[in-house]
């Protein structure tokens, strides 16, 4: 698959970045990153941001919370420090995830699963006595 948007090794993007289609990060991104499609963080890429994507492949480093509606693949050189929400998680030997992981069931997003699990089971139970 051809990459539509590339953040090169000498590039630093700061702020809120929204991408339609595919993105490859070989440089640095700081802030918030939203990709409606496939996002790849190259071996030299560094992302210090809240990340959301349809699919995410990590060969570099991410520092921040991650939400992936499809598949998250952490390669042997990749690392994520932050909480992860995804439907499918693959971590190769050598890859690291330092944070919590919430995986959604089929038919619902991870966010919907978290909100459903956080909702009080009984409205009466949440009322003060």
CSV table of N, CA and C in Angstrom, one decimal, residues 25-98:
chain,number,residue,atom,x,y,z
A,25,UNK,N,5.1,8.2,9.8
A,25,UNK,CA,5.8,9.1,10.6
A,25,UNK,C,7.3,8.6,10.8
A,26,UNK,N,8.2,9.3,10.1
A,26,UNK,CA,9.6,9.0,10.3
A,26,UNK,C,10.3,10.1,11.1
A,27,UNK,N,9.6,11.2,11.4
A,27,UNK,CA,10.0,12.3,12.2
A,27,UNK,C,9.4,12.3,13.5
A,28,UNK,N,9.0,13.5,14.0
A,28,UNK,CA,8.4,13.7,15.3
A,28,UNK,C,7.1,14.4,15.2
A,29,UNK,N,6.1,13.9,16.0
A,29,UNK,CA,4.8,14.5,16.1
A,29,UNK,C,4.5,14.7,17.6
A,30,UNK,N,4.1,16.0,17.9
A,30,UNK,CA,3.7,16.3,19.3
A,30,UNK,C,2.3,16.9,19.3
A,31,UNK,N,1.5,16.4,20.2
A,31,UNK,CA,0.1,17.0,20.3
A,31,UNK,C,-1.0,16.0,20.2
A,32,UNK,N,-1.7,16.0,19.1
A,32,UNK,CA,-2.8,15.1,18.9
A,32,UNK,C,-2.8,14.6,17.4
A,33,UNK,N,-2.9,13.3,17.2
A,33,UNK,CA,-2.8,12.7,15.9
A,33,UNK,C,-4.0,11.9,15.6
A,34,UNK,N,-4.8,12.2,14.6
A,34,UNK,CA,-6.0,11.4,14.2
A,34,UNK,C,-5.9,11.0,12.8
A,35,UNK,N,-5.9,9.7,12.5
A,35,UNK,CA,-5.7,9.2,11.2
A,35,UNK,C,-6.9,8.3,10.8
A,36,UNK,N,-7.7,8.7,9.8
A,36,UNK,CA,-8.8,7.9,9.3
A,36,UNK,C,-8.2,7.0,8.2
A,37,UNK,N,-7.5,6.0,8.7
A,37,UNK,CA,-6.9,5.0,7.8
A,37,UNK,C,-5.7,4.4,8.5
A,38,UNK,N,-4.7,4.0,7.7
A,38,UNK,CA,-3.5,3.3,8.3
A,38,UNK,C,-2.4,4.3,8.7
A,39,UNK,N,-1.9,4.2,9.9
A,39,UNK,CA,-0.8,5.0,10.4
A,39,UNK,C,0.4,4.1,10.7
A,40,UNK,N,1.6,4.5,10.2
A,40,UNK,CA,2.8,3.8,10.5
A,40,UNK,C,3.8,4.7,11.2
A,41,UNK,N,4.3,4.3,12.3
A,41,UNK,CA,5.4,5.0,12.9
A,41,UNK,C,6.7,4.3,12.7
A,42,UNK,N,7.6,4.9,11.8
A,42,UNK,CA,8.8,4.2,11.4
A,42,UNK,C,9.7,4.0,12.6
A,43,UNK,N,10.8,3.2,12.3
A,43,UNK,CA,11.8,2.9,13.4
A,43,UNK,C,12.4,4.1,14.0
A,44,UNK,N,12.5,5.2,13.3
A,44,UNK,CA,13.1,6.4,13.8
A,44,UNK,C,12.0,7.5,14.2
A,45,UNK,N,10.8,7.1,14.0
A,45,UNK,CA,9.7,8.0,14.3
A,45,UNK,C,9.4,8.1,15.8
A,46,UNK,N,9.0,9.3,16.3
A,46,UNK,CA,8.7,9.5,17.7
A,46,UNK,C,7.4,10.3,17.7
A,47,UNK,N,6.4,9.8,18.4
A,47,UNK,CA,5.1,10.5,18.5
A,47,UNK,C,4.8,10.7,20.0
A,48,UNK,N,4.7,11.9,20.4
A,48,UNK,CA,4.3,12.3,21.8
A,48,UNK,C,3.0,12.9,21.7
A,49,UNK,N,1.9,12.1,21.6
A,49,UNK,CA,0.6,12.6,21.3
A,49,UNK,C,-0.5,11.6,21.7
A,50,UNK,N,-1.7,12.1,21.8
A,50,UNK,CA,-2.9,11.2,21.8
A,50,UNK,C,-3.1,10.7,20.4
A,51,UNK,N,-3.2,9.4,20.1
A,51,UNK,CA,-3.3,8.9,18.8
A,51,UNK,C,-4.6,8.1,18.6
A,52,UNK,N,-5.3,8.4,17.5
A,52,UNK,CA,-6.4,7.6,17.1
A,52,UNK,C,-6.2,7.2,15.6
A,53,UNK,N,-6.5,6.0,15.3
A,53,UNK,CA,-6.3,5.5,13.9
A,53,UNK,C,-7.2,4.3,13.6
A,54,UNK,N,-7.4,4.0,12.4
A,54,UNK,CA,-8.1,2.8,12.0
A,54,UNK,C,-7.2,1.6,12.1
A,55,UNK,N,-6.0,1.8,11.7
A,55,UNK,CA,-4.9,0.7,11.8
A,55,UNK,C,-3.6,1.4,12.2
A,56,UNK,N,-2.8,0.8,13.1
A,56,UNK,CA,-1.6,1.4,13.6
A,56,UNK,C,-0.5,0.4,13.6
A,57,UNK,N,0.6,0.7,13.0
A,57,UNK,CA,1.8,-0.1,13.0
A,57,UNK,C,2.9,0.7,13.6
A,58,UNK,N,3.5,0.2,14.7
A,58,UNK,CA,4.5,0.9,15.4
A,58,UNK,C,5.9,0.2,15.4
A,59,UNK,N,6.9,0.9,14.7
A,59,UNK,CA,8.2,0.4,14.7
A,59,UNK,C,9.1,1.3,15.6
A,60,UNK,N,8.6,2.5,15.8
A,60,UNK,CA,9.3,3.6,16.6
A,60,UNK,C,8.7,3.7,18.0
A,61,UNK,N,8.5,4.9,18.4
A,61,UNK,CA,8.1,5.1,19.8
A,61,UNK,C,6.8,6.0,19.8
A,62,UNK,N,5.9,5.6,20.7
A,62,UNK,CA,4.7,6.5,21.0
A,62,UNK,C,4.7,6.7,22.5
A,63,UNK,N,4.5,8.0,22.9
A,63,UNK,CA,4.3,8.3,24.3
A,63,UNK,C,3.0,9.0,24.3
A,64,UNK,N,1.9,8.3,24.8
A,64,UNK,CA,0.6,8.9,24.8
A,64,UNK,C,-0.4,7.8,24.7
A,65,UNK,N,-1.7,8.1,24.9
A,65,UNK,CA,-2.8,7.2,24.8
A,65,UNK,C,-3.1,6.9,23.3
A,66,UNK,N,-3.5,5.7,23.1
A,66,UNK,CA,-3.7,5.2,21.7
A,66,UNK,C,-5.1,4.6,21.6
A,67,UNK,N,-5.9,4.9,20.5
A,67,UNK,CA,-7.1,4.2,20.3
A,67,UNK,C,-7.1,3.8,18.8
A,68,UNK,N,-7.3,2.5,18.6
A,68,UNK,CA,-7.3,2.0,17.2
A,68,UNK,C,-8.6,1.2,17.0
A,69,UNK,N,-9.3,1.5,16.0
A,69,UNK,CA,-10.6,0.8,15.8
A,69,UNK,C,-10.4,-0.5,15.1
A,70,UNK,N,-9.3,-0.8,14.6
A,70,UNK,CA,-9.0,-2.1,13.9
A,70,UNK,C,-7.8,-2.8,14.6
A,71,UNK,N,-6.7,-2.8,13.9
A,71,UNK,CA,-5.6,-3.6,14.4
A,71,UNK,C,-4.4,-2.7,14.8
A,72,UNK,N,-3.8,-3.0,15.9
A,72,UNK,CA,-2.6,-2.4,16.4
A,72,UNK,C,-1.5,-3.4,16.4
A,73,UNK,N,-0.4,-3.1,15.7
A,73,UNK,CA,0.7,-4.0,15.5
A,73,UNK,C,2.0,-3.3,16.0
A,74,UNK,N,2.5,-3.8,17.1
A,74,UNK,CA,3.8,-3.3,17.6
A,74,UNK,C,4.9,-4.2,17.2
A,75,UNK,N,5.8,-3.7,16.3
A,75,UNK,CA,6.9,-4.5,15.8
A,75,UNK,C,8.0,-4.6,16.9
A,76,UNK,N,9.0,-5.4,16.6
A,76,UNK,CA,10.0,-5.8,17.5
A,76,UNK,C,10.8,-4.5,18.0
A,77,UNK,N,10.9,-3.5,17.2
A,77,UNK,CA,11.6,-2.3,17.6
A,77,UNK,C,10.6,-1.2,18.2
A,78,UNK,N,9.3,-1.5,18.2
A,78,UNK,CA,8.4,-0.5,18.6
A,78,UNK,C,8.1,-0.5,20.1
A,79,UNK,N,7.6,0.7,20.6
A,79,UNK,CA,7.2,0.8,22.0
A,79,UNK,C,6.1,1.8,22.1
A,80,UNK,N,5.2,1.6,23.0
A,80,UNK,CA,4.1,2.5,23.4
A,80,UNK,C,4.1,2.6,24.9
A,81,UNK,N,4.2,3.9,25.4
A,81,UNK,CA,4.0,4.2,26.8
A,81,UNK,C,2.8,5.0,26.9
A,82,UNK,N,1.7,4.3,27.4
A,82,UNK,CA,0.4,4.9,27.5
A,82,UNK,C,-0.7,3.9,27.4
A,83,UNK,N,-1.9,4.3,27.6
A,83,UNK,CA,-3.0,3.3,27.6
A,83,UNK,C,-3.5,3.1,26.2
A,84,UNK,N,-3.9,1.9,25.9
A,84,UNK,CA,-4.3,1.4,24.6
A,84,UNK,C,-5.7,0.9,24.5
A,85,UNK,N,-6.4,1.3,23.5
A,85,UNK,CA,-7.8,0.7,23.3
A,85,UNK,C,-7.7,0.2,21.8
A,86,UNK,N,-8.0,-1.0,21.6
A,86,UNK,CA,-8.0,-1.6,20.2
A,86,UNK,C,-8.9,-2.8,20.1
A,87,UNK,N,-9.1,-3.2,18.9
A,87,UNK,CA,-9.9,-4.4,18.7
A,87,UNK,C,-9.0,-5.6,18.6
A,88,UNK,N,-7.8,-5.4,17.9
A,88,UNK,CA,-6.9,-6.5,17.7
A,88,UNK,C,-5.5,-6.0,18.1
A,89,UNK,N,-4.7,-6.8,18.9
A,89,UNK,CA,-3.4,-6.4,19.3
A,89,UNK,C,-2.4,-7.5,19.0
A,90,UNK,N,-1.3,-7.0,18.3
A,90,UNK,CA,-0.2,-7.9,18.0
A,90,UNK,C,1.1,-7.3,18.5
A,91,UNK,N,1.8,-8.0,19.3
A,91,UNK,CA,3.1,-7.4,19.8
A,91,UNK,C,4.2,-8.4,19.5
A,92,UNK,N,5.1,-8.1,18.6
A,92,UNK,CA,6.2,-9.0,18.3
A,92,UNK,C,7.2,-9.0,19.4
A,93,UNK,N,7.9,-10.1,19.5
A,93,UNK,CA,9.0,-10.3,20.5
A,93,UNK,C,9.9,-9.1,20.4
A,94,UNK,N,10.2,-8.4,21.5
A,94,UNK,CA,11.0,-7.2,21.6
A,94,UNK,C,10.2,-5.9,21.6
A,95,UNK,N,9.0,-6.0,21.1
A,95,UNK,CA,8.1,-4.8,21.2
A,95,UNK,C,7.6,-4.6,22.6
A,96,UNK,N,7.3,-3.4,23.0
A,96,UNK,CA,6.8,-3.2,24.4
A,96,UNK,C,5.6,-2.3,24.4
A,97,UNK,N,4.8,-2.6,25.4
A,97,UNK,CA,3.6,-1.8,25.8
A,97,UNK,C,3.6,-1.5,27.3
A,98,UNK,N,3.8,-0.3,27.7
A,98,UNK,CA,3.8,0.1,29.1
A,98,UNK,C,2.6,0.9,29.4
